[in-house]
Amino acid sequence: MHPRDQTIFALSSGRAPSAIAVVRVSGLQAGLVLTTLAGKLPAPRQASRRLLRDSAGQPIDDAVVLWFPGPGSATGEDIAEFHVHGGRAVLAALLASISIVPNTRGAEPGEFTRRAFENGKLDLTEAEGLDDLIHADTDRQRRQALRQLQGLLGDRARDWRERIIEASALIEAGIDFSDEGDVPAELRAPAMKAIKSLREEISEVLAAQGHSERLRDGLVVAIAGEPNVGKSTLINQLSRREVAIVSPYAGTTRDVIEVQLDLDGYPVTVIDTAGIRETDDPVEQEGVRRARARAEDADLVLWLVEGGRAVDPDARPPLLTSGGSVWIVRNKIDLNEGGGAAPAGGFAISASRGDGIPELVEALVKFAADFFGTTEGALVTRARQRHLLRQASDSLRRSLELVEEGEELAAEELRAAAYALGRLLGRVDVEDVLGAIFQKFCIGK
């Protein structure tokens, strides 16, 4: 039997031990599994309390079971659910009893959701939204993922694809009636009007997104500077816990330390790097190399300097050559008489005492808001989606340019645009991306 035809099962709730655990079964044998363990099928979509028994008739647990006959289920197949007490022994006995039913096997990561996709219960953009929702760490990530799961992009893409097909039908009808005088021109005009409108809509979506797809991964902020300027103290202050060793000795931080922060709903990864300086120590040299690499790749670099040191605000920090955003942050102002003035366009703080930290955090939140743009109505949340929308938009543009040279060329570009949107929805030729998407899901989802 092909693996896709086998009945799958998995623990769909958290790890044991827990108060309640949910085990899901999906496939042709789901009904047999339920009757084997619970005696008979309950009424569809109604919870029923049953004593579960193994193949030897021994009790497993006093449980609640549910029955969802396909196609009216989450996966489009027959589904059985067992809500049992979440002890390890209970789950081991239940999963062992399910596994001996013929043609059943443990589910692979994301296999329940993949079957829902393959059975038309959700499109690929909604599946990606579900994945993002599972992995959301901040409230803004959660809201964006939920909009995607509810079909915000998928519904628009389906509408665009249908309108492209309608325009293509008009163009091709004109080809069929090419010998009927002015008939092709009469059919071409409404088609061209529809194509122009479609391209404008897709272009507006692409132009308005900013970095919305980056919200999934978050903003990367690197704390860099020469040794012993307070980088580790600052990351401890921002994370409100000790994640880095603080020492008065230069070169204490040898590797890159990362902390995940939630700043007003924006996911931010803050990186504490080794002090950047010229050194003969091979271990410290490797730390400096890694620090430079991470700082070069960061979206924003906080370059820390000593409180009393003169700073040229227009000069790039030493050993940093990328064109990314850099903020000069004057630290240890509490150790200087009269404090320390913030450099032009920079900040003055005391990482050890907390002076200036609220202002720095507020500025980071504003930077994140400007970087991500308006995400509340964002349609595009992944690079894959943006790439396919650009393909569709480019094909629509070419169809408008080529229509005077021949309707056949314009019709071919319209087919390419419809094909790109079909890939976006996962309805045509997406086998190459399905594995990469669904293997990131947890087992049981």
Short mmCIF file of C-alpha atoms in Angstrom, two decimals:
data_model
loop_
_atom_site.label_atom_id
_atom_site.label_comp_id
_atom_site.label_asym_id
_atom_site.label_seq_id
_atom_site.Cartn_x
_atom_site.Cartn_y
_atom_site.Cartn_z
CA MET A 1 0.00 0.00 0.00
CA HIS A 2 1.27 3.47 -0.89
CA PRO A 3 2.22 5.51 2.21
CA ARG A 4 -0.39 8.15 1.28
CA ASP A 5 -3.09 5.47 1.39
CA GLN A 6 -2.09 4.27 4.85
CA THR A 7 -3.84 5.46 7.99
CA ILE A 8 -1.64 7.71 10.10
CA PHE A 9 -1.69 8.46 13.81
CA ALA A 10 0.21 10.68 16.21
CA LEU A 11 0.14 12.49 19.52
CA SER A 12 -1.18 15.95 18.60
CA SER A 13 -0.90 17.63 21.98
CA GLY A 14 2.14 18.46 24.12
CA ARG A 15 4.67 16.05 25.50
CA ALA A 16 3.79 13.70 28.31
CA PRO A 17 3.15 13.85 31.16
CA SER A 18 0.17 16.20 30.87
CA ALA A 19 -3.36 16.44 32.21
CA ILE A 20 -4.95 15.52 28.88
CA ALA A 21 -3.36 14.20 25.69
CA VAL A 22 -4.93 14.12 22.22
CA VAL A 23 -4.11 11.36 19.76
CA ARG A 24 -5.35 11.78 16.18
CA VAL A 25 -5.91 9.09 13.57
CA SER A 26 -6.56 9.93 9.90
CA GLY A 27 -7.27 7.62 6.97
CA LEU A 28 -9.39 4.72 5.75
CA GLN A 29 -8.75 2.66 8.88
CA ALA A 30 -9.65 5.41 11.37
CA GLY A 31 -13.14 3.95 11.92
CA LEU A 32 -11.72 0.47 12.46
CA VAL A 33 -9.20 1.84 14.97
CA LEU A 34 -11.98 3.57 16.88
CA THR A 35 -14.30 0.54 16.99
CA THR A 36 -11.39 -1.76 17.91
CA LEU A 37 -10.43 0.32 20.93
CA ALA A 38 -13.74 1.96 21.93
CA GLY A 39 -16.32 -0.68 20.93
CA LYS A 40 -18.40 1.31 18.44
CA LEU A 41 -18.42 4.56 16.54
CA PRO A 42 -19.90 7.55 18.39
CA ALA A 43 -22.19 9.99 16.64
CA PRO A 44 -20.23 12.21 14.22
CA ARG A 45 -18.66 15.30 15.82
CA GLN A 46 -20.06 14.49 19.26
CA ALA A 47 -17.79 13.74 22.21
CA SER A 48 -18.44 10.37 23.82
CA ARG A 49 -16.92 8.87 26.95
CA ARG A 50 -15.55 5.34 26.42
CA LEU A 51 -13.36 2.79 28.19
CA LEU A 52 -10.55 2.01 25.77
CA ARG A 53 -9.28 -1.58 25.64
CA ASP A 54 -6.26 -3.15 23.97
CA SER A 55 -6.27 -6.24 21.73
CA ALA A 56 -6.22 -8.51 24.79
CA GLY A 57 -9.29 -6.80 26.26
CA GLN A 58 -7.30 -5.07 29.00
CA PRO A 59 -8.35 -1.50 29.89
CA ILE A 60 -6.11 1.30 28.62
CA ASP A 61 -7.88 4.42 29.91
CA ASP A 62 -11.24 6.05 30.56
CA ALA A 63 -11.28 8.47 27.63
CA VAL A 64 -13.31 10.84 25.47
CA VAL A 65 -13.46 9.92 21.78
CA LEU A 66 -14.65 11.80 18.69
CA TRP A 67 -15.46 10.70 15.16
CA PHE A 68 -15.16 12.95 12.09
CA PRO A 69 -16.14 11.06 8.91
CA GLY A 70 -14.58 12.33 5.71
CA PRO A 71 -14.73 14.40 3.66
CA GLY A 72 -16.18 16.69 6.34
CA SER A 73 -13.04 16.63 8.47
CA ALA A 74 -9.84 18.63 8.87
CA THR A 75 -7.86 16.37 6.52
CA GLY A 76 -10.72 15.40 4.22
CA GLU A 77 -10.34 11.79 5.41
CA ASP A 78 -11.99 9.86 8.22
CA ILE A 79 -10.54 11.10 11.53
CA ALA A 80 -10.73 9.62 15.01
CA GLU A 81 -9.57 11.47 18.11
CA PHE A 82 -8.75 10.02 21.51
CA HIS A 83 -8.64 12.41 24.47
CA VAL A 84 -6.88 10.46 27.21
CA HIS A 85 -5.03 11.17 30.43
CA GLY A 86 -1.57 12.33 29.46
CA GLY A 87 0.60 9.84 31.31
CA ARG A 88 3.48 8.18 29.48
CA ALA A 89 2.21 4.66 30.17
CA VAL A 90 -1.30 5.53 28.93
CA LEU A 91 0.05 7.00 25.69
CA ALA A 92 2.45 4.12 25.13
CA ALA A 93 -0.36 1.58 25.50
CA LEU A 94 -2.73 3.56 23.25
CA LEU A 95 -0.20 4.12 20.47
CA ALA A 96 0.86 0.47 20.59
CA SER A 97 -2.78 -0.66 20.27
CA ILE A 98 -3.36 1.64 17.29
CA SER A 99 -0.19 0.48 15.53
CA ILE A 100 -1.29 -3.18 15.36
CA VAL A 101 -4.38 -2.31 13.30
CA PRO A 102 -3.54 -3.22 9.66
CA ASN A 103 -2.27 -0.43 7.37
CA THR A 104 -1.63 2.09 10.14
CA ARG A 105 1.63 3.86 10.87
CA GLY A 106 3.00 6.80 12.79
CA ALA A 107 2.62 10.15 11.02
CA GLU A 108 5.54 12.11 9.58
CA PRO A 109 6.03 15.79 10.51
CA GLY A 110 3.26 17.89 8.95
CA GLU A 111 1.54 14.90 7.37
CA PHE A 112 -1.94 15.71 8.72
CA THR A 113 -1.70 19.22 7.25
CA ARG A 114 -0.25 17.90 4.00
CA ARG A 115 -3.22 15.56 3.59
CA ALA A 116 -5.56 18.48 4.24
CA PHE A 117 -3.76 20.38 1.48
CA GLU A 118 -3.83 17.46 -0.94
CA ASN A 119 -7.54 16.95 -0.28
CA GLY A 120 -8.38 20.58 -0.98
CA LYS A 121 -9.12 21.62 2.60
CA LEU A 122 -6.62 24.46 2.45
CA ASP A 123 -4.28 25.96 -0.13
CA LEU A 124 -0.53 26.31 0.21
CA THR A 125 -0.66 29.89 1.47
CA GLU A 126 -3.02 28.79 4.27
CA ALA A 127 -0.71 25.87 5.11
CA GLU A 128 2.20 28.32 5.33
CA GLY A 129 0.06 30.51 7.58
CA LEU A 130 -0.61 27.54 9.85
CA ASP A 131 3.12 26.83 10.06
CA ASP A 132 3.79 30.48 10.91
CA LEU A 133 1.03 30.44 13.54
CA ILE A 134 2.54 27.39 15.24
CA HIS A 135 5.95 29.06 15.37
CA ALA A 136 4.78 32.60 16.21
CA ASP A 137 6.64 34.08 19.18
CA THR A 138 5.14 37.56 19.26
CA ASP A 139 1.66 39.00 18.96
CA ARG A 140 2.38 40.66 15.62
CA GLN A 141 3.65 37.37 14.20
CA ARG A 142 0.51 35.64 15.50
CA ARG A 143 -1.83 38.18 13.91
CA GLN A 144 -0.04 38.06 10.56
CA ALA A 145 -0.05 34.25 10.52
CA LEU A 146 -3.73 34.09 11.46
CA ARG A 147 -4.66 36.39 8.58
CA GLN A 148 -2.75 34.11 6.22
CA LEU A 149 -4.42 31.02 7.66
CA GLN A 150 -7.81 32.65 7.12
CA GLY A 151 -7.05 32.92 3.40
CA LEU A 152 -6.18 36.62 3.05
CA LEU A 153 -3.67 36.01 0.23
CA GLY A 154 -5.21 32.79 -1.10
CA ASP A 155 -8.61 34.38 -1.72
CA ARG A 156 -7.05 37.29 -3.62
CA ALA A 157 -4.83 34.95 -5.66
CA ARG A 158 -7.78 32.76 -6.61
CA ASP A 159 -9.72 35.83 -7.74
CA TRP A 160 -6.74 37.10 -9.76
CA ARG A 161 -6.25 33.69 -11.39
CA GLU A 162 -9.91 33.43 -12.39
CA ARG A 163 -9.81 36.91 -13.93
CA ILE A 164 -6.63 36.07 -15.84
CA ILE A 165 -8.29 32.93 -17.22
CA GLU A 166 -11.32 34.99 -18.28
CA ALA A 167 -9.09 37.53 -20.05
CA SER A 168 -7.15 34.71 -21.68
CA ALA A 169 -10.41 33.19 -22.93
CA LEU A 170 -11.27 36.49 -24.63
CA ILE A 171 -7.84 36.71 -26.26
CA GLU A 172 -8.01 33.12 -27.49
CA ALA A 173 -11.56 33.63 -28.77
CA GLY A 174 -10.20 36.50 -30.82
CA ILE A 175 -7.62 34.12 -32.27
CA ASP A 176 -10.36 31.66 -33.19
CA PHE A 177 -12.35 34.41 -34.95
CA SER A 178 -9.36 36.14 -36.54
CA ASP A 179 -11.02 36.00 -39.97
CA GLU A 180 -14.21 37.74 -38.76
CA GLY A 181 -13.12 41.31 -39.36
CA ASP A 182 -13.38 43.48 -36.21
CA VAL A 183 -14.38 40.66 -33.83
CA PRO A 184 -10.83 40.15 -32.44
CA ALA A 185 -10.51 43.89 -31.66
CA GLU A 186 -13.86 43.88 -29.86
CA LEU A 187 -12.73 40.94 -27.71
CA ARG A 188 -9.25 42.32 -27.16
CA ALA A 189 -10.33 45.65 -25.62
CA PRO A 190 -12.08 44.25 -22.50
CA ALA A 191 -9.30 41.70 -22.08
CA MET A 192 -6.61 44.40 -22.09
CA LYS A 193 -8.60 46.51 -19.64
CA ALA A 194 -8.90 43.54 -17.26
CA ILE A 195 -5.19 42.72 -17.56
CA LYS A 196 -4.17 46.32 -16.79
CA SER A 197 -6.40 46.34 -13.72
CA LEU A 198 -5.00 43.01 -12.54
CA ARG A 199 -1.40 44.11 -12.94
CA GLU A 200 -2.07 47.31 -11.01
CA GLU A 201 -3.62 45.35 -8.13
CA ILE A 202 -0.72 42.89 -7.90
CA SER A 203 1.85 45.70 -8.22
CA GLU A 204 0.18 47.59 -5.37
CA VAL A 205 0.36 44.50 -3.15
CA LEU A 206 4.06 44.02 -3.94
CA ALA A 207 4.87 47.70 -3.40
CA ALA A 208 3.03 48.00 -0.08
CA GLN A 209 4.56 45.06 1.75
CA GLY A 210 7.93 46.49 2.79
CA HIS A 211 9.70 43.81 4.81
CA SER A 212 6.50 42.10 6.00
CA GLU A 213 7.82 38.63 5.13
CA ARG A 214 10.78 39.30 7.42
CA LEU A 215 8.39 39.48 10.38
CA ARG A 216 8.54 35.67 10.47
CA ASP A 217 12.30 35.71 11.13
CA GLY A 218 12.57 38.98 12.98
CA LEU A 219 14.92 41.95 13.03
CA VAL A 220 18.61 41.26 13.72
CA VAL A 221 20.45 43.79 15.90
CA ALA A 222 24.15 43.34 16.59
CA ILE A 223 25.91 44.94 19.56
CA ALA A 224 29.49 45.59 18.50
CA GLY A 225 32.48 47.63 19.52
CA GLU A 226 35.96 47.39 20.89
CA PRO A 227 36.67 45.12 23.87
CA ASN A 228 35.39 46.03 27.32
CA VAL A 229 32.99 48.81 26.28
CA GLY A 230 29.98 47.12 27.93
CA LYS A 231 28.46 45.04 25.14
CA SER A 232 27.62 42.09 27.39
CA THR A 233 26.23 44.40 30.06
CA LEU A 234 23.93 45.99 27.47
CA ILE A 235 22.58 42.68 26.17
CA ASN A 236 21.90 41.60 29.77
CA GLN A 237 20.09 44.90 30.32
CA LEU A 238 17.96 44.51 27.18
CA SER A 239 17.08 40.88 27.96
CA ARG A 240 16.58 41.64 31.69
CA ARG A 241 18.59 38.57 32.64
CA GLU A 242 22.21 37.47 32.65
CA VAL A 243 22.87 35.82 29.31
CA ALA A 244 26.44 37.00 28.85
CA ILE A 245 29.42 36.94 31.20
CA VAL A 246 30.37 40.43 32.35
CA SER A 247 34.01 40.95 33.23
CA PRO A 248 36.41 43.91 33.44
CA TYR A 249 38.91 41.94 31.37
CA ALA A 250 39.03 42.56 27.62
CA GLY A 251 38.26 39.60 25.40
CA THR A 252 35.88 37.83 27.79
CA THR A 253 33.27 37.26 25.06
CA ARG A 254 34.87 34.96 22.47
CA ASP A 255 31.77 33.76 20.59
CA VAL A 256 28.48 35.19 19.40
CA ILE A 257 25.61 35.20 21.94
CA GLU A 258 22.03 35.58 20.70
CA VAL A 259 18.91 36.63 22.61
CA GLN A 260 15.34 36.64 21.25
CA LEU A 261 13.33 39.69 22.34
CA ASP A 262 9.73 40.80 21.88
CA LEU A 263 9.70 44.57 21.43
CA ASP A 264 6.11 45.76 21.22
CA GLY A 265 5.20 42.64 19.25
CA TYR A 266 8.19 42.86 16.90
CA PRO A 267 10.55 39.85 17.06
CA VAL A 268 14.13 41.05 17.52
CA THR A 269 17.27 38.95 17.75
CA VAL A 270 19.98 40.81 19.65
CA ILE A 271 23.55 39.58 19.14
CA ASP A 272 26.41 40.16 21.56
CA THR A 273 29.70 39.91 19.68
CA ALA A 274 33.32 39.63 20.65
CA GLY A 275 35.23 42.89 20.97
CA ILE A 276 36.46 43.96 17.53
CA ARG A 277 40.15 44.76 17.57
CA GLU A 278 43.44 43.61 16.08
CA THR A 279 44.84 40.72 18.12
CA ASP A 280 47.48 37.95 17.95
CA ASP A 281 45.41 35.50 20.02
CA PRO A 282 44.10 32.86 17.53
CA VAL A 283 41.00 32.17 19.62
CA GLU A 284 40.16 35.84 19.91
CA GLN A 285 40.88 36.28 16.19
CA GLU A 286 38.18 33.73 15.42
CA GLY A 287 35.80 35.54 17.76
CA VAL A 288 36.52 38.83 16.01
CA ARG A 289 35.98 37.19 12.60
CA ARG A 290 32.59 35.85 13.68
CA ALA A 291 31.65 39.17 15.28
CA ARG A 292 32.45 41.06 12.08
CA ALA A 293 30.48 38.56 9.97
CA ARG A 294 27.38 38.81 12.14
CA ALA A 295 27.61 42.59 12.38
CA GLU A 296 27.92 42.84 8.59
CA ASP A 297 24.77 40.73 8.14
CA ALA A 298 22.73 42.48 10.84
CA ASP A 299 19.88 44.85 10.00
CA LEU A 300 21.16 47.28 12.64
CA VAL A 301 24.48 47.61 14.48
CA LEU A 302 24.70 49.29 17.89
CA TRP A 303 28.33 50.43 17.98
CA LEU A 304 29.34 51.00 21.61
CA VAL A 305 32.07 53.46 22.56
CA GLU A 306 33.49 54.59 25.91
CA GLY A 307 31.65 57.49 27.49
CA GLY A 308 34.49 59.99 27.30
CA ARG A 309 35.78 59.07 23.86
CA ALA A 310 35.48 61.49 20.95
CA VAL A 311 33.27 60.17 18.16
CA ASP A 312 32.96 61.17 14.53
CA PRO A 313 29.28 60.53 13.76
CA ASP A 314 29.93 60.52 10.01
CA ALA A 315 32.67 57.86 10.11
CA ARG A 316 31.95 54.14 9.74
CA PRO A 317 33.03 52.09 12.78
CA PRO A 318 36.40 50.41 12.26
CA LEU A 319 36.40 47.02 10.49
CA LEU A 320 32.74 47.39 9.46
CA THR A 321 32.32 47.90 5.72
CA SER A 322 28.68 47.03 5.00
CA GLY A 323 26.13 49.71 4.21
CA GLY A 324 23.66 48.68 6.94
CA SER A 325 22.31 50.98 9.63
CA VAL A 326 24.72 51.82 12.46
CA TRP A 327 23.88 53.67 15.68
CA ILE A 328 26.66 55.10 17.82
CA VAL A 329 25.92 54.40 21.50
CA ARG A 330 28.06 56.12 24.14
CA ASN A 331 28.18 53.81 27.18
CA LYS A 332 29.40 54.22 30.79
CA ILE A 333 28.23 57.82 31.05
CA ASP A 334 27.90 57.27 34.82
CA LEU A 335 31.71 57.06 35.05
CA ASN A 336 32.27 60.50 33.51
CA GLU A 337 31.86 63.75 35.35
CA GLY A 338 28.75 65.45 34.12
CA GLY A 339 27.69 62.31 32.30
CA GLY A 340 28.24 62.10 28.57
CA ALA A 341 26.47 63.76 25.71
CA ALA A 342 24.94 61.54 23.09
CA PRO A 343 26.83 61.67 19.80
CA ALA A 344 24.97 63.26 16.89
CA GLY A 345 22.31 60.80 15.81
CA GLY A 346 23.30 58.43 18.62
CA PHE A 347 22.57 57.62 22.25
CA ALA A 348 24.16 58.05 25.66
CA ILE A 349 23.55 55.26 28.18
CA SER A 350 24.79 53.54 31.27
CA ALA A 351 24.27 49.83 30.59
CA SER A 352 25.18 48.95 34.17
CA ARG A 353 22.85 51.48 35.80
CA GLY A 354 20.09 51.59 33.20
CA ASP A 355 20.36 55.26 32.24
CA GLY A 356 19.14 55.89 28.68
CA ILE A 357 17.98 52.29 28.17
CA PRO A 358 14.23 53.18 27.87
CA GLU A 359 15.05 55.74 25.17
CA LEU A 360 17.21 53.21 23.31
CA VAL A 361 14.47 50.55 23.46
CA GLU A 362 11.88 53.08 22.26
CA ALA A 363 14.12 53.92 19.30
CA LEU A 364 14.56 50.21 18.53
CA VAL A 365 10.78 49.75 18.47
CA LYS A 366 10.42 52.67 16.05
CA PHE A 367 13.20 51.27 13.86
CA ALA A 368 11.45 47.89 13.78
CA ALA A 369 8.12 49.51 12.91
CA ASP A 370 9.73 51.43 10.02
CA PHE A 371 11.68 48.37 8.88
CA PHE A 372 8.73 45.98 8.74
CA GLY A 373 6.33 48.58 7.40
CA THR A 374 2.58 48.16 7.70
CA THR A 375 2.05 44.47 8.47
CA GLU A 376 -1.56 44.64 9.66
CA GLY A 377 -2.89 44.18 6.14
CA ALA A 378 0.14 42.36 4.73
CA LEU A 379 -0.61 39.75 2.10
CA VAL A 380 2.94 38.60 1.36
CA THR A 381 4.62 36.77 4.25
CA ARG A 382 7.22 34.62 2.45
CA ALA A 383 9.86 35.15 -0.20
CA ARG A 384 8.29 32.30 -2.22
CA GLN A 385 5.01 34.21 -2.40
CA ARG A 386 6.71 37.47 -3.42
CA HIS A 387 8.71 35.71 -6.16
CA LEU A 388 5.60 34.11 -7.71
CA LEU A 389 3.59 37.34 -7.55
CA ARG A 390 6.43 39.13 -9.34
CA GLN A 391 6.41 36.41 -12.00
CA ALA A 392 2.66 36.87 -12.49
CA SER A 393 3.01 40.66 -12.66
CA ASP A 394 5.87 40.45 -15.19
CA SER A 395 3.87 38.05 -17.37
CA LEU A 396 0.88 40.40 -17.32
CA ARG A 397 3.14 43.31 -18.31
CA ARG A 398 4.60 41.33 -21.21
CA SER A 399 1.12 40.30 -22.39
CA LEU A 400 0.17 43.98 -22.67
CA GLU A 401 3.36 44.73 -24.60
CA LEU A 402 3.01 41.80 -26.99
CA VAL A 403 -0.68 41.92 -27.82
CA GLU A 404 -0.11 44.20 -30.83
CA GLU A 405 2.50 41.77 -32.18
CA GLY A 406 0.11 38.85 -31.94
CA GLU A 407 -2.65 37.53 -29.71
CA GLU A 408 -0.88 34.17 -29.49
CA LEU A 409 2.10 35.73 -27.69
CA ALA A 410 -0.16 37.63 -25.30
CA ALA A 411 -2.19 34.47 -24.58
CA GLU A 412 1.00 32.56 -23.75
CA GLU A 413 2.05 35.22 -21.23
CA LEU A 414 -1.41 35.08 -19.64
CA ARG A 415 -1.07 31.32 -19.26
CA ALA A 416 2.30 31.92 -17.56
CA ALA A 417 0.70 34.41 -15.14
CA ALA A 418 -2.11 31.96 -14.29
CA TYR A 419 0.50 29.23 -13.81
CA ALA A 420 2.49 31.38 -11.35
CA LEU A 421 -0.63 32.02 -9.27
CA GLY A 422 -1.44 28.31 -9.42
CA ARG A 423 1.97 27.59 -7.93
CA LEU A 424 1.34 30.23 -5.28
CA LEU A 425 -1.82 28.37 -4.23
CA GLY A 426 -0.12 24.99 -4.55
CA ARG A 427 -2.49 23.76 -7.23
CA VAL A 428 0.06 23.12 -9.99
CA ASP A 429 3.61 21.76 -10.01
CA VAL A 430 4.68 22.37 -6.41
CA GLU A 431 6.10 18.96 -5.46
CA ASP A 432 9.55 20.56 -5.22
CA VAL A 433 8.47 22.83 -2.36
CA LEU A 434 6.01 20.66 -0.44
CA GLY A 435 8.65 18.66 1.40
CA ALA A 436 10.53 21.78 2.44
CA ILE A 437 7.34 23.34 3.81
CA PHE A 438 5.68 20.44 5.60
CA GLN A 439 8.79 18.89 7.14
CA LYS A 440 9.05 22.01 9.34
CA PHE A 441 5.75 21.12 11.03
CA CYS A 442 5.71 19.15 14.24
CA ILE A 443 4.57 15.51 14.25
CA GLY A 444 0.82 15.36 14.81
CA LYS A 445 0.04 18.55 12.89
#
